[in-house]
Structure formats: C-alpha cells, structure tokens
Coordinates of C-alpha atoms in Angstrom, one line a residue:
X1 CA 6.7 31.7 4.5
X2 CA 3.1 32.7 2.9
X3 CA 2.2 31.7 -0.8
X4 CA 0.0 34.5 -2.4
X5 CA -2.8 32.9 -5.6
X6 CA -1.6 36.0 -6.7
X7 CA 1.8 35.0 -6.7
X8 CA 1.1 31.9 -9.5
X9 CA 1.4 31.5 -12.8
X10 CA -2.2 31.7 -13.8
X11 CA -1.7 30.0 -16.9
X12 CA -0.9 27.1 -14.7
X13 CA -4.1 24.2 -14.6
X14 CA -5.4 24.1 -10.9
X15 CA -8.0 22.3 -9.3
X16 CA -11.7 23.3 -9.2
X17 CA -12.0 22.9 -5.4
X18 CA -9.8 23.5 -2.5
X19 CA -7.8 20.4 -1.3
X20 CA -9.2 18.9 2.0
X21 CA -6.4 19.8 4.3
X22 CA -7.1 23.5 3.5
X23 CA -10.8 23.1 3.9
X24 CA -10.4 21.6 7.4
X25 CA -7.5 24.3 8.6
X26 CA -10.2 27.2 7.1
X27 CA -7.5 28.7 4.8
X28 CA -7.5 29.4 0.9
X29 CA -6.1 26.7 -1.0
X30 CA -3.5 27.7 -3.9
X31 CA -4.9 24.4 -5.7
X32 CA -1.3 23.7 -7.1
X33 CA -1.3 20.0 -9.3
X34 CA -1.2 17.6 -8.4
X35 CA -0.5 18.5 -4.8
X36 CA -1.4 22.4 -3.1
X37 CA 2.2 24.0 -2.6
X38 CA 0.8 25.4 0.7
X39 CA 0.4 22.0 2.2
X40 CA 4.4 21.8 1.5
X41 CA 5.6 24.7 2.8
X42 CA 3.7 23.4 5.9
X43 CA 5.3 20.3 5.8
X44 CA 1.5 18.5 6.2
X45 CA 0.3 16.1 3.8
X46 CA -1.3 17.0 1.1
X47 CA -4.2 14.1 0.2
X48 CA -4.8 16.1 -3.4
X49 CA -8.4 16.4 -4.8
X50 CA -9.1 12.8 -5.9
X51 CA -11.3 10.1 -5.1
X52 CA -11.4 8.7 -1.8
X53 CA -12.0 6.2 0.8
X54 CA -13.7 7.2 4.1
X55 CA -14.7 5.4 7.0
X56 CA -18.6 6.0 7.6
X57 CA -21.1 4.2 9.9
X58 CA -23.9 1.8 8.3
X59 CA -27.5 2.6 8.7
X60 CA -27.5 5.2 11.0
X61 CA -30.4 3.9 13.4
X62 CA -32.2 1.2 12.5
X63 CA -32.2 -2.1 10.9
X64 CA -29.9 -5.2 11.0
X65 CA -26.8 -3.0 9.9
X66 CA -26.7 -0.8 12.9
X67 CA -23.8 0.5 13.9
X68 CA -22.0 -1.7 11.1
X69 CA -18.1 0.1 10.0
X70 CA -17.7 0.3 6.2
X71 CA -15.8 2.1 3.9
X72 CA -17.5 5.0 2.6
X73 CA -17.2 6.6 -1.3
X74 CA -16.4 10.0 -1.5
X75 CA -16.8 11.7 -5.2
X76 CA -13.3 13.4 -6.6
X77 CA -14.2 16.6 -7.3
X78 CA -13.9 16.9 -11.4
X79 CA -10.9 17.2 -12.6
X80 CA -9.0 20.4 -13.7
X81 CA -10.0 22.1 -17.1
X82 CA -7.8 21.0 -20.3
X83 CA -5.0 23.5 -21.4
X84 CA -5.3 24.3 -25.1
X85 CA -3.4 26.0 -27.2
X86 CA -4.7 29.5 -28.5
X87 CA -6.0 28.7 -32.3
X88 CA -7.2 25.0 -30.9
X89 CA -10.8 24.5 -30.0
X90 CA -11.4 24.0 -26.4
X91 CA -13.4 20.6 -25.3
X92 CA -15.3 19.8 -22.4
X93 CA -13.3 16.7 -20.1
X94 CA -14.0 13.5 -20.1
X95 CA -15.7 13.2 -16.7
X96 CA -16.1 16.0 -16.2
X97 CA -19.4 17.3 -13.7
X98 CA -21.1 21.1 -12.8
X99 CA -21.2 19.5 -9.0
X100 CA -19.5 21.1 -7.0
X101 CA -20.8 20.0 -3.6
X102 CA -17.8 19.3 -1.3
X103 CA -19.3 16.5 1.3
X104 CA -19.1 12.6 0.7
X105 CA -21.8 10.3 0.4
X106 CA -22.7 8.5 3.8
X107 CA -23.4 4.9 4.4
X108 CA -27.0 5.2 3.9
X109 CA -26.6 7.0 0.4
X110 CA -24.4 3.9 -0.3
X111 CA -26.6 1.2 0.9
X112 CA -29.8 3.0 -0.8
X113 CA -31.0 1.4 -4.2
X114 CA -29.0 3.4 -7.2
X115 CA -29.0 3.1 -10.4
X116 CA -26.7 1.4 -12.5
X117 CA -23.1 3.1 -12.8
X118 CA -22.4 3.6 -16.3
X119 CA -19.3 3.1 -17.1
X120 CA -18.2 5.4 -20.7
X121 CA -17.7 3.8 -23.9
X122 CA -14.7 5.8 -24.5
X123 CA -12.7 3.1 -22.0
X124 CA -12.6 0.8 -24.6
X125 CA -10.1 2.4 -26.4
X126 CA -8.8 4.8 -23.9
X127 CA -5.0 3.4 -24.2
X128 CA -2.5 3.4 -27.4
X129 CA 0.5 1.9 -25.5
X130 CA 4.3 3.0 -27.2
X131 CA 5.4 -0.2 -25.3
X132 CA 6.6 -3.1 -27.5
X133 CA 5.0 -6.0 -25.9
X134 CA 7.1 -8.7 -27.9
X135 CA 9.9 -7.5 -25.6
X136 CA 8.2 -8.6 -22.5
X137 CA 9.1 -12.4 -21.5
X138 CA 8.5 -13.4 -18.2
X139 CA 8.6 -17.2 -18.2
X140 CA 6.1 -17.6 -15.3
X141 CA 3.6 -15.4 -17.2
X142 CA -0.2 -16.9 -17.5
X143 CA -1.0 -15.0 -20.9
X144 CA -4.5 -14.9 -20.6
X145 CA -6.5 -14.7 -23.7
X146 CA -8.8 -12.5 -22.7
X147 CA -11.6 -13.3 -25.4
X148 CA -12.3 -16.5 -24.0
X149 CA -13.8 -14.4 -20.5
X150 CA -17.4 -12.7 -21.0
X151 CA -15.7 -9.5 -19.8
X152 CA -18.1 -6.5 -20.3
X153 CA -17.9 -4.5 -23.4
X154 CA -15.9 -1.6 -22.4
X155 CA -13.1 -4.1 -20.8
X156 CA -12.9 -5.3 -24.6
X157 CA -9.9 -4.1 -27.3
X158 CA -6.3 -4.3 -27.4
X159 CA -5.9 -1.8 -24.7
X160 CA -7.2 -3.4 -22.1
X161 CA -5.2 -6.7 -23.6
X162 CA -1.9 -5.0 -23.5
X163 CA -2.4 -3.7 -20.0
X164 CA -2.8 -7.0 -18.3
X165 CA -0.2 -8.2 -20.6
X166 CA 2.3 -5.5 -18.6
X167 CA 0.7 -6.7 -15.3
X168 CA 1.2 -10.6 -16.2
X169 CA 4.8 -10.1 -17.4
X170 CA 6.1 -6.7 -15.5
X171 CA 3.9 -5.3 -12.4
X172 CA 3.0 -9.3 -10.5
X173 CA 6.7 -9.8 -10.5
X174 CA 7.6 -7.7 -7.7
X175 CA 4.2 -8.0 -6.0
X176 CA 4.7 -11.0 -3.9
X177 CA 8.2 -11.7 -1.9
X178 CA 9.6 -13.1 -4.9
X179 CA 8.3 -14.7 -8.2
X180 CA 7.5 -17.8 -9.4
X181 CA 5.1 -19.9 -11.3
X182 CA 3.2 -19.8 -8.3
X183 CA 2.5 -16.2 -7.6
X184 CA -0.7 -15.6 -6.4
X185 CA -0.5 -12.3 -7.4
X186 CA -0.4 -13.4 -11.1
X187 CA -2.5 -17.1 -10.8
X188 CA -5.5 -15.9 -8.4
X189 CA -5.7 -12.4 -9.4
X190 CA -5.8 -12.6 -12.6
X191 CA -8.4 -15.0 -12.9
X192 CA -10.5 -13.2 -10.1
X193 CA -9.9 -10.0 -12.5
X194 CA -11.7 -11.7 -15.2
X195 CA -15.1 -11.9 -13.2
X196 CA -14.6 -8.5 -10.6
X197 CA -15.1 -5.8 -13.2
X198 CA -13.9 -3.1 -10.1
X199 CA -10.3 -5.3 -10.1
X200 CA -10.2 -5.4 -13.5
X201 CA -10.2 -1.7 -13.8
X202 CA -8.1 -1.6 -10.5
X203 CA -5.5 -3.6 -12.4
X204 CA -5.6 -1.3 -15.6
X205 CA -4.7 1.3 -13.4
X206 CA -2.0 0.1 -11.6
X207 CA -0.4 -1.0 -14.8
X208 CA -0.7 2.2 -16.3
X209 CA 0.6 4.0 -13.6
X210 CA 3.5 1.5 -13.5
X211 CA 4.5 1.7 -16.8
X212 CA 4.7 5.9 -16.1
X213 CA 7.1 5.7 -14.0
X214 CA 9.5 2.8 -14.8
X215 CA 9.6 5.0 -17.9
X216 CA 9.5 8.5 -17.0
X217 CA 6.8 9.2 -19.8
X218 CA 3.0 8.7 -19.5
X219 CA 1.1 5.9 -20.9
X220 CA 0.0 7.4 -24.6
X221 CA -3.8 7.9 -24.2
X222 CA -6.7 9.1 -26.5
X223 CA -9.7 11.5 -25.2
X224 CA -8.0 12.5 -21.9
X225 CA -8.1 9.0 -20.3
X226 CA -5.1 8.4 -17.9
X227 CA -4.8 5.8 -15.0
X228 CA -7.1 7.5 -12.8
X229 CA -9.8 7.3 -14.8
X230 CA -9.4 3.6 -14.7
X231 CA -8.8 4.2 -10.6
X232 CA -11.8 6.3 -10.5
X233 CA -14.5 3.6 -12.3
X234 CA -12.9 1.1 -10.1
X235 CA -13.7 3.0 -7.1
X236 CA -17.6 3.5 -8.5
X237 CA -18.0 -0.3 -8.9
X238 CA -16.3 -1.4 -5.4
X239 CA -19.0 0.7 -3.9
X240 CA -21.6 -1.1 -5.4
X241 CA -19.8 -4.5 -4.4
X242 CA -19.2 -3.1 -0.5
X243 CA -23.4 -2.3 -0.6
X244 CA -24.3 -5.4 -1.5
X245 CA -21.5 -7.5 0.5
X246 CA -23.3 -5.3 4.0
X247 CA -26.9 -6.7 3.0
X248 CA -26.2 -10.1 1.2
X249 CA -26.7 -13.1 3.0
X250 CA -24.3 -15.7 2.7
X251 CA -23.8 -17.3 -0.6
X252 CA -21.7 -18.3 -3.7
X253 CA -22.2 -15.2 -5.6
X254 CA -21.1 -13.2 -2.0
X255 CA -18.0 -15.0 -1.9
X256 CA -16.9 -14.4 -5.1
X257 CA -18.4 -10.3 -4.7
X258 CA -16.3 -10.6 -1.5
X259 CA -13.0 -12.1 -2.5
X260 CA -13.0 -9.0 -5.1
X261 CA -13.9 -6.6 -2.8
X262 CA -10.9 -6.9 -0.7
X263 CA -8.3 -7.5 -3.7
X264 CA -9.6 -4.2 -5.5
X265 CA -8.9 -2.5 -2.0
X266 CA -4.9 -4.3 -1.6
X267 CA -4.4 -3.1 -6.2
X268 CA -5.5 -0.1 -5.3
X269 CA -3.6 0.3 -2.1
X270 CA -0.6 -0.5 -3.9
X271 CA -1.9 2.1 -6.8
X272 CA -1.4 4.8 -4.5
X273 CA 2.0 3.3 -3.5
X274 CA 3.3 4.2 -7.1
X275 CA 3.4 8.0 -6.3
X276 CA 5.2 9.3 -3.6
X277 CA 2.7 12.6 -3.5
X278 CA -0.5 10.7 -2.7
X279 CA -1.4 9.9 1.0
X280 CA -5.0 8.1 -0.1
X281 CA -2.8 4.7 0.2
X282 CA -3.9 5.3 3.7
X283 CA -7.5 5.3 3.2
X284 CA -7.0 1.8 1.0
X285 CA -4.9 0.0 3.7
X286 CA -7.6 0.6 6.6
X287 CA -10.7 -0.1 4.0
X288 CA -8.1 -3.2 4.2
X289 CA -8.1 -3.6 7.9
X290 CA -11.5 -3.0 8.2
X291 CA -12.7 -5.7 5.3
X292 CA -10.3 -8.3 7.2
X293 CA -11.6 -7.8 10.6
X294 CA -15.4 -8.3 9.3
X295 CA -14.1 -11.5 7.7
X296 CA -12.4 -13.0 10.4
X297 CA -14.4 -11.9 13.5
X298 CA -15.3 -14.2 16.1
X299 CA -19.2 -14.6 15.2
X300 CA -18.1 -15.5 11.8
X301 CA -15.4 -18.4 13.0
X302 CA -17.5 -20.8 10.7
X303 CA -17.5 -19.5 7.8
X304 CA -15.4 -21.2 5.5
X305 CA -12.9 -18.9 3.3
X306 CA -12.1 -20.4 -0.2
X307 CA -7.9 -20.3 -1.2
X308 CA -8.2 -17.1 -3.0
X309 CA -9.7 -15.4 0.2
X310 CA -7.4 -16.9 2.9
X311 CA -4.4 -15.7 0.3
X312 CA -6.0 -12.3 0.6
X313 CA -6.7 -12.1 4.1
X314 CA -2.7 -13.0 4.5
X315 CA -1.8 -10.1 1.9
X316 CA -4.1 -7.6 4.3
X317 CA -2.3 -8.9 7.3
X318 CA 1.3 -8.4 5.6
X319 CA 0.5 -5.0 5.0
X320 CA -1.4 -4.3 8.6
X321 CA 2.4 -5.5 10.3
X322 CA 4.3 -3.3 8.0
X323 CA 2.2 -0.4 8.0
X324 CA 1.7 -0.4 11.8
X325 CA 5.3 -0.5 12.6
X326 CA 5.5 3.2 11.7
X327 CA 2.2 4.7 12.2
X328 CA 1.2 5.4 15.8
X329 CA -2.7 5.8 15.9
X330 CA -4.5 4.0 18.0
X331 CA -6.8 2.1 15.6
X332 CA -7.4 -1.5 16.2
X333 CA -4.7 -3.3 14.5
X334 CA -5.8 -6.7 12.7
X335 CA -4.2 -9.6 15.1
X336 CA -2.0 -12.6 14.2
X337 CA -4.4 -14.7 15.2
X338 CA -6.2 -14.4 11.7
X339 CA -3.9 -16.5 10.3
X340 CA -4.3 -20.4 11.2
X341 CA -1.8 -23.0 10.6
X342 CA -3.2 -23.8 7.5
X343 CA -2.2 -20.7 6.1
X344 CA 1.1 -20.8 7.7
X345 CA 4.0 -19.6 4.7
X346 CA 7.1 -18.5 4.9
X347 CA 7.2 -15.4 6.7
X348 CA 4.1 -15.8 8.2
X349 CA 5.7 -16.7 12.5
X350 CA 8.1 -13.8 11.7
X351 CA 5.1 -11.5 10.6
X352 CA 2.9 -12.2 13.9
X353 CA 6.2 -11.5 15.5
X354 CA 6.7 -8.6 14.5
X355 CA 2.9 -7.3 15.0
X356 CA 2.8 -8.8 18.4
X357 CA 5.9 -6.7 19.3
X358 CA 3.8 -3.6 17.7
X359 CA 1.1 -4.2 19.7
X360 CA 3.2 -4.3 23.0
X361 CA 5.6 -0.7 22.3
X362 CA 1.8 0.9 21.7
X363 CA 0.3 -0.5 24.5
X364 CA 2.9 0.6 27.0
X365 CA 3.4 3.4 25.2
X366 CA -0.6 4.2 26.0
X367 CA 0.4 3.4 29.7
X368 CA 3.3 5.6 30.0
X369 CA 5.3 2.3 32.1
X370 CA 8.2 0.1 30.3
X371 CA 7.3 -2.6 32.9
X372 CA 3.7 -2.5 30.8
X373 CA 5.4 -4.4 28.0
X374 CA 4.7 -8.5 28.2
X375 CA 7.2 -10.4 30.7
X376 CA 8.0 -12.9 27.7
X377 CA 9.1 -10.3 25.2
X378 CA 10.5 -7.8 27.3
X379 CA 13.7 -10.3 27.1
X380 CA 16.2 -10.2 24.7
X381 CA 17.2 -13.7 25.2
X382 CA 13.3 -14.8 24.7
X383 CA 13.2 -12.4 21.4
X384 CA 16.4 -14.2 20.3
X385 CA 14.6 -17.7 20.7
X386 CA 11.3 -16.2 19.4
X387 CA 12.9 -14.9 16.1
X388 CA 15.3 -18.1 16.4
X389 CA 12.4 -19.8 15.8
X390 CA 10.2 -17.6 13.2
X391 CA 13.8 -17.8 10.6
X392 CA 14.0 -21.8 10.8
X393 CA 10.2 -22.0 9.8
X394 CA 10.8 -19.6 7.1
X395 CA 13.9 -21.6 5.7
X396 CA 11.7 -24.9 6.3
X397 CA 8.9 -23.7 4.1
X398 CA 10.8 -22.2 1.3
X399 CA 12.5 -25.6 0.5
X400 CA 8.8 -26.4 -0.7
X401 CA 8.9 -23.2 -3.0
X402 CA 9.7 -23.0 -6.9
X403 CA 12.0 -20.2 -7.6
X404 CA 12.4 -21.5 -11.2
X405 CA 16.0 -21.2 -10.9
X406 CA 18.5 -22.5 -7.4
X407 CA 19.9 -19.0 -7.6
X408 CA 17.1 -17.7 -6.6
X409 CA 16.4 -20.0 -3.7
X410 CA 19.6 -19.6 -2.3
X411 CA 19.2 -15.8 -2.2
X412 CA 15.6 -16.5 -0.4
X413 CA 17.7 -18.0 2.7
X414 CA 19.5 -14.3 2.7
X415 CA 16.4 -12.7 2.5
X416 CA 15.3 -14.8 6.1
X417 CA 18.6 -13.8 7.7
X418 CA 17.8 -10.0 6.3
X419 CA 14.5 -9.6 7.8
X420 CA 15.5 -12.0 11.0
X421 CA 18.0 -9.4 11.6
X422 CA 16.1 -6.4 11.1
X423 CA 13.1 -7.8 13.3
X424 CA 15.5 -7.8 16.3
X425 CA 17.0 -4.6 16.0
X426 CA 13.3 -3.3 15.3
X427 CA 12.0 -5.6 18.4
X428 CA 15.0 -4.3 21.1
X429 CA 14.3 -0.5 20.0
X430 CA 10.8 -1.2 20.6
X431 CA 10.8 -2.9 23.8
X432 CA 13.7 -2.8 25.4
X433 CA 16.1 0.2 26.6
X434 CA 18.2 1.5 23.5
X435 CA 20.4 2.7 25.9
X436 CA 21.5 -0.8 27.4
X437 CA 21.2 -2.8 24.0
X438 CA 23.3 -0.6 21.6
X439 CA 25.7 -2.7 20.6
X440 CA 23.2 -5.4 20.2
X441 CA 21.4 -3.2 17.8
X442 CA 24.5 -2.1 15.8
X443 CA 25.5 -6.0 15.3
X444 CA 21.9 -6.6 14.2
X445 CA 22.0 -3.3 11.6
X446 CA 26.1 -4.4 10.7
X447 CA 23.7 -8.1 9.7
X448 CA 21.4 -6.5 7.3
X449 CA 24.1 -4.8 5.6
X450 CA 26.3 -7.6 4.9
X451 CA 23.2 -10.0 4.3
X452 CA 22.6 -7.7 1.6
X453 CA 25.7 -7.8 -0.2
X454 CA 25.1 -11.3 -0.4
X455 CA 22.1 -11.1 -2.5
X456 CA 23.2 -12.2 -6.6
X457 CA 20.1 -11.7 -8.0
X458 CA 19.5 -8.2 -6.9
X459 CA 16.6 -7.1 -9.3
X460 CA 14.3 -10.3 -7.7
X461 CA 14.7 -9.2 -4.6
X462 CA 15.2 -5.3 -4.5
X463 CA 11.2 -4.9 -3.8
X464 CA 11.5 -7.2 -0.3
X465 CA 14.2 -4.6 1.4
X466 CA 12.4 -1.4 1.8
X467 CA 11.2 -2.2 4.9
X468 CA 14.7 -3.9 6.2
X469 CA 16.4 -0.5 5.0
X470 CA 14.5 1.4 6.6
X471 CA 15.0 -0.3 10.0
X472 CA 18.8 0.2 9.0
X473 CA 18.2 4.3 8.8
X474 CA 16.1 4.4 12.2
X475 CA 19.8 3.0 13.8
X476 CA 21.7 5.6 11.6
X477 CA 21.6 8.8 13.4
X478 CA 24.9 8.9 14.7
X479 CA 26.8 7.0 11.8
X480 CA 27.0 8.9 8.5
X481 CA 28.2 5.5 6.6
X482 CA 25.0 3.9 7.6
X483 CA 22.8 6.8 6.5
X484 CA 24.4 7.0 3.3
X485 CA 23.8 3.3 2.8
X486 CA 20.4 3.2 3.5
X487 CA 19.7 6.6 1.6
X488 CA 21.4 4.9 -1.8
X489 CA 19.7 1.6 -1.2
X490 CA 16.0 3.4 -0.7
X491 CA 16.6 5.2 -4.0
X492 CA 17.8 2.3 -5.6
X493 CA 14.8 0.1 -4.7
X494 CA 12.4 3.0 -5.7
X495 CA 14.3 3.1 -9.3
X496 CA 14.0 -0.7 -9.4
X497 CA 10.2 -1.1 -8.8
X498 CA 8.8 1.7 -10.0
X499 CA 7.0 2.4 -6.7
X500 CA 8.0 5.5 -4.6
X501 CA 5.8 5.2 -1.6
X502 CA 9.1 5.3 0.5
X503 CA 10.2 8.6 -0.5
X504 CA 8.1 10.4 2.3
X505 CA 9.9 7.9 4.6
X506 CA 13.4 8.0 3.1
X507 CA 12.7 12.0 3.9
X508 CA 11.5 11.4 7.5
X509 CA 14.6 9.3 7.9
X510 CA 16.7 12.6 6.6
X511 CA 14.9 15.3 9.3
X512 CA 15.4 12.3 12.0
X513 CA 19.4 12.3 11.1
X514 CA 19.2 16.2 11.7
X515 CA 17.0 16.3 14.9
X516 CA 18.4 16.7 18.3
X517 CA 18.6 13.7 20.5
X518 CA 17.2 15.8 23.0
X519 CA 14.1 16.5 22.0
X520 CA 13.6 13.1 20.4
X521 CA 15.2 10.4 22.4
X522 CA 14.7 7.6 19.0
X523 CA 13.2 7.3 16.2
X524 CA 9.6 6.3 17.7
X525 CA 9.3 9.2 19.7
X526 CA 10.4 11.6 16.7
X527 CA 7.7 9.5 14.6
X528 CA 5.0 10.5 16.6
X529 CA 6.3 13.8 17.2
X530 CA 5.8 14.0 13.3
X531 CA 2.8 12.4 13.1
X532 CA 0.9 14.9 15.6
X533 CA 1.7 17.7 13.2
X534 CA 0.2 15.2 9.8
X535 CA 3.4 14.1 8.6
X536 CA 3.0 10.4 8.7
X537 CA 4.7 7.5 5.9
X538 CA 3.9 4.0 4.5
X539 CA 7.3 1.3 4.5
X540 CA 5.9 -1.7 2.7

C-alpha cells in the first residue's frame, strides 16, 4: 500500500523536514504529526523529528579524549508552523529556526568552547495549569519550597512550583517499586533538581507530559510552550554538562555535574516512556548504559560514588536488565557486577539473575550451540536454587522497608513471588528447551496470575507488573484465556500510570499470538525476526 503527499489533507500541520527513517531508506517522507504515516504502513519505527541522543566518538584524533564514547546532541529540526484561523494574525513559533541543515553536531563540535545557551524568558510563565493542586495529598510528599533554592530566573513562578508539586505528589509515586517516605525518586531527586538546572527542566517535562495523559487533555500553556520545550532546553544543558564531565578532572563540582548528568538521562528516558509513538527512549537508555559503564570501569575502581550516585547507577542497571531482555543487539550490556554488596536492595540478586541469564541466551545465541549456555544455569534445578535464593533476599530486605502502611508490605511479599515466578519461566524459555519444560513454564505463568489476584492495594503496585505480564503473554500463544489476561492487564497498567511505553509491546505480543509456530519456534526467535525489520519495544 503507497501513501501519495498528494493524497493528505494539506490543511493538516506537517513537519519541516523529513523524518530520519525516510532520509536513511531514500524515500519522500509524508511528514504526518507526530509520527510519518508511511513509517506505519511499513510497520518500522517511526523516531519522529525531535531532539535526539546519538552516540558519537570523542576527539576524533588527538588528545587525552581519543577514542572516548559519549552521547552526542543532535538539533530537532524546528517545529511545525502554527495553524491559525483565517481573520487571526499569524505569529512566528517560539523556537522556531531558518536552519535547516539535517546532520548532528559531532563530539568535537560538543567539546569545543560555545557560548552560553540561553535559555528564553518566556519559560518562566510558560504553564497556566487547570489542575487543582489542593486535591493532591500524598503523605510522603517533600513540598519543597522552592524560593528558599537559588534556582535561575526562568525556573522561577508558580509554574514551575506547581509542576514539581505534580511530580512530588503524583509522577515519584509510581517511579520506584513502590512508595514510601523513602523514595529516592522523590528525596534525592528532588533536591539534586534544585542544583542540575538540565533535571530541573527534565522534571518539568515529564510532569507535564504526565499530567496529558492521565487526563486526556494537554497541560494549558501560554506562547506555544508544551512539554517538549521543557524536554528540548533540558537536552541543550545536558550537553553542556556531558562536555565538561569528558574534560573535568575529578572534583566536587564534577560529582555533583555528574550525578545530574545521568538522572537527566534516566527523567528523560522515562519522558519518552509516556508516549507510546516515540522510540527516542532508546537513545536515553543507552546514553544510560554508556554513562554507567564510564562510571564503573575498572580504571576507575577507586573512585568513590556518593549515595545519590550509587542509587543512580542501580536505577541504570534496573533498566539495562529490563530493557535487554527484549532487545537483541549486540551492544555491551552493563554487568551485575556494578552493584556491590553495599548497594545490595531488594531486588537487586533477582536483577543480576535475570541479566546473567540475558547474557547467556545471547551468547549462545551468537554461537549457534545450546551446550554454549553456562553448565550452572543450564539446570533447572540450579535456576530453581538460584532464584530460591534471589526471593528470600528480597523478602529479607523488605522487612527493613517503610511502606507507611502493613497493607502495603504484605502486598510487597506478592510482588517477590510475582517476579520470582516470572524470572523462571523467562530463565527456562531462555536457556533451556521449551519443548521439555512446558509444563514447568505453564505452572510458573499459572503463578503470576494467581500472585496477582492477590495484590489489595492494586493502584501501588499496578506500575511493577508490566514486565511480569509481559513474560505471561510470551507463554500465551496457544491459550486464548492467558492472552486475554495479559492483554487486559497491560491496558490496565498503561491506564493506571499514565505511561504507554508498553503498547508497542502489548502489540508485538498480539502479531506473536497470530504467527505461525513454524516460522518462529518462540517468542525470542519471532523478536528478533521483528527486530531485523526495525520493529523493536521497551518492557520496563
């Protein structure tokens, strides 16, 4: 099926440039909002025409930085012209530019002296929310009063008040595995905010974007300001902070340029992870990777990481297990071995777990052999005691947790059994012979599902099962009650938190149901099937 430019409505807003899949297949873009419609009818993804993330070498030939991996800036081409009535006068858009060049900076532009980004006065006032904020009561709320931090002058007003209000009481509580008044999202963030102007504006964003769609209407703003404008000054800022953090020498002022460096990346990540039609959470999460793995390399063993960076290195490494168990690239994944005992948690043995199992299904997968896979977890009996193990740690550490309330506590000890359950089934479908271990994969899926009824406090915990659910549909291609179940569940979790980064995996899950077992034995080999053609997902 073609789709002619002729074909559209041309009263329709479009993009000014051509989206970057359709540069790089050498094809006219349509330029459809906020995604190109031929992109769709391809079934590739479609990573829009904003800002993004690429992954550039340092100084190119010379000097102490040689050969250095960073993250790399690349300009959003302006945004699409304003629609206007006939009899109203037409205004030029905030941010809007005459360049039209198509390529990215490169490291060196990065690393090369610039000048100052200014950042538009119009941000001060950029947001009239219609929320009533007297209606938001989170007990474990910190409540900041933001005059008493020597914030810059366009993070100043009632705007910028009421969105980290709506993060501090709304968007932290479904950040972490479950809230309490001693989420770090909420009591190291925040503060960190206050002196990282690029998480500030990361945290505007996300809040704004939040607050779209948990309510279905956007976030009343003045002078054409919207959540990515907050995204994109954020962006402008972090690439300052990533030039200086590859040319610094160690120090206090680094550390604290550093700790914001990577908890800009993990906001903005999770930005991205509000929308189910972006695909630039991908560039985020390996900016992610790549940040941790410079932190924690060998040559840097002595460097000592204060409590807000370890919690973030953790936070990079929950994402690196999640998002590796269903992507199939060969990029260097970052290991377990990043986290030390001291920043042992609850789900920390079950997380290394389940990356060390990663690590083995790609590695023979590479080598084409099953007897490729490592002697002591090729076993189910020595998975059983591995994740035997992992769940009694878990249960061990949350008994030093404050939930605020026992009901919540109790429903933690579900949530172990959930995700002990789904690990095996995930681990025996990864390293061991479906074929043989059915029914020991049924009994583990049949777990999750009754583990979930369990749960009381459903809303607490709704954001913790994507990635158990999805397991659940990778076992469901055979049994229509399980794919119901897992299909309701999805959508109810993506109605709960306001995120929707697992639609493109709920619909993956759907085209698996229909495929033929002939041509795709499981649910890996269909991934990767999908993946060679650009259709890849995020379960976090």
């Amino acid at each position: 099926m073609s789709l002619r430019l002729s074909s559209l409505d041309p009263n329709e807003p479009r993009a000014l440039k051509d989206c970057r899949t359709c540069n790089r297949r050498r094809i006219r873009c349509d330029r459809s909002l906020p995604t190109c419609k031929k992109c769709a009818l391809k079934e590739l993804s479609c990573p829009g025409y904003g800002l993004r993330i690429q992954f550039g070498q340092g100084v190119a030939s010379r000097g102490k930085l040689t050969g250095k991996t960073l993250p790399v800036l690349e300009p959003a081409p302006p945004p699409p012209p304003a629609v206007y009535p006939k009899d109203s006068p037409k205004s030029a858009t905030p941010g809007e530019s005459s360049d039209s060049r198509d390529d990215g900076l490169d490291a060196s532009q990065l690393l090369a002296g610039s000048e100052p980004i200014a950042v538009p006065h119009k941000l001060r006032n950029a947001f009239q929310p219609s929320f009533d904020e007297t209606t938001l009561h989170n007990p474990f709320a910190l409540n900041l009063d933001l005059s008493s931090y020597a914030l810059p002058q366009y993070l100043q007003g009632r705007p910028v008040r009421q969105l980290i209000h709506y993060y501090d009481h709304v968007v932290a509580t479904v950040m972490p595995w479950v809230d309490g008044p001693e989420n770090p999202w909420r009591t190291l963030m925040l503060p960190l905010a206050m002196h990282s102007p690029s998480l500030l504006l990361a945290l505007l964003a996300l809040s704004a974007e939040h607050y779209s769609a948990r309510s279905e209407s956007p976030w009343a703003v003045n002078d054409g300001f919207a959540s990515r404008n907050y995204r994109d000054k954020s962006l402008l800022l972090l690439s300052e902070d990533l030039r200086a953090e590859w040319t610094e020498h160690a120090s206090v002022a680094r550390h604290a340029r550093a700790s914001g460096i990577l908890a800009t990346i993990l906001v903005l990540c999770n930005l991205e992870m509000i929308r189910c039609d972006s695909a630039i959470w991908r560039v985020h999460w390996k900016a992610a990777r790549t940040i941790t793995l410079r932190w924690t390399a060998p040559q840097l063993a002595t460097t000592v990481l204060d409590d807000t960076c370890r919690f973030l290195i953790q936070e990079a490494f929950v994402y690196d297990v999640f998002g590796s168990s269903t992507t199939f690239e060969d990029d260097e994944q970052i290991p377990g071995s990043v986290l030390t005992e001291q920043d042992a948690h609850v789900f920390t043995d079950w997380l290394q777990l389940v990356q060390e199992v990663t690590c083995a299904e790609r590695q023979r997968h590479r080598n084409a052999s099953p007897g490729q896979a490592p002697l002591d977890l090729a076993n189910m009996r020595v998975l059983q005691e591995k994740f035997d193990y992992a769940r009694n740690r878990s249960l061990e550490f949350s008994k030093s947790l404050d939930f605020g309330t026992p009901g919540l506590h109790s429903d933690f000890a579900v949530l172990v059994d959930i995700f002990h359950y789904a690990g095996l089934a995930y681990s025996f479908q990864a390293l061991l012979d479906p074929r043989d271990f059915a029914p020991a994969i049924e009994t583990c899926v049949s777990g999750v599902i009754t583990k979930i009824a369990e749960i009381q406090n459903k809303e607490a915990y709704q954001h913790d099962l994507v990635w158990p659910l999805f397991v659940v549909g990778t076992q469901s291609r055979l049994n229509k009650n399980t794919q119901a179940f897992a299909d309701a569940k999805l959508l109810e979790v993506m109605k709960s938190t306001g995120f929707s980064n697992c639609v493109p995996a709920l619909e993956f899950l759907r085209r698996f149901w229909k495929s033929d077992p002939n041509v795709a034995v499981d649910w890996m080999q269909f991934a990767r099937q999908e993946s060679r053609r650009g259709l890849t997902f995020l379960v976090i």
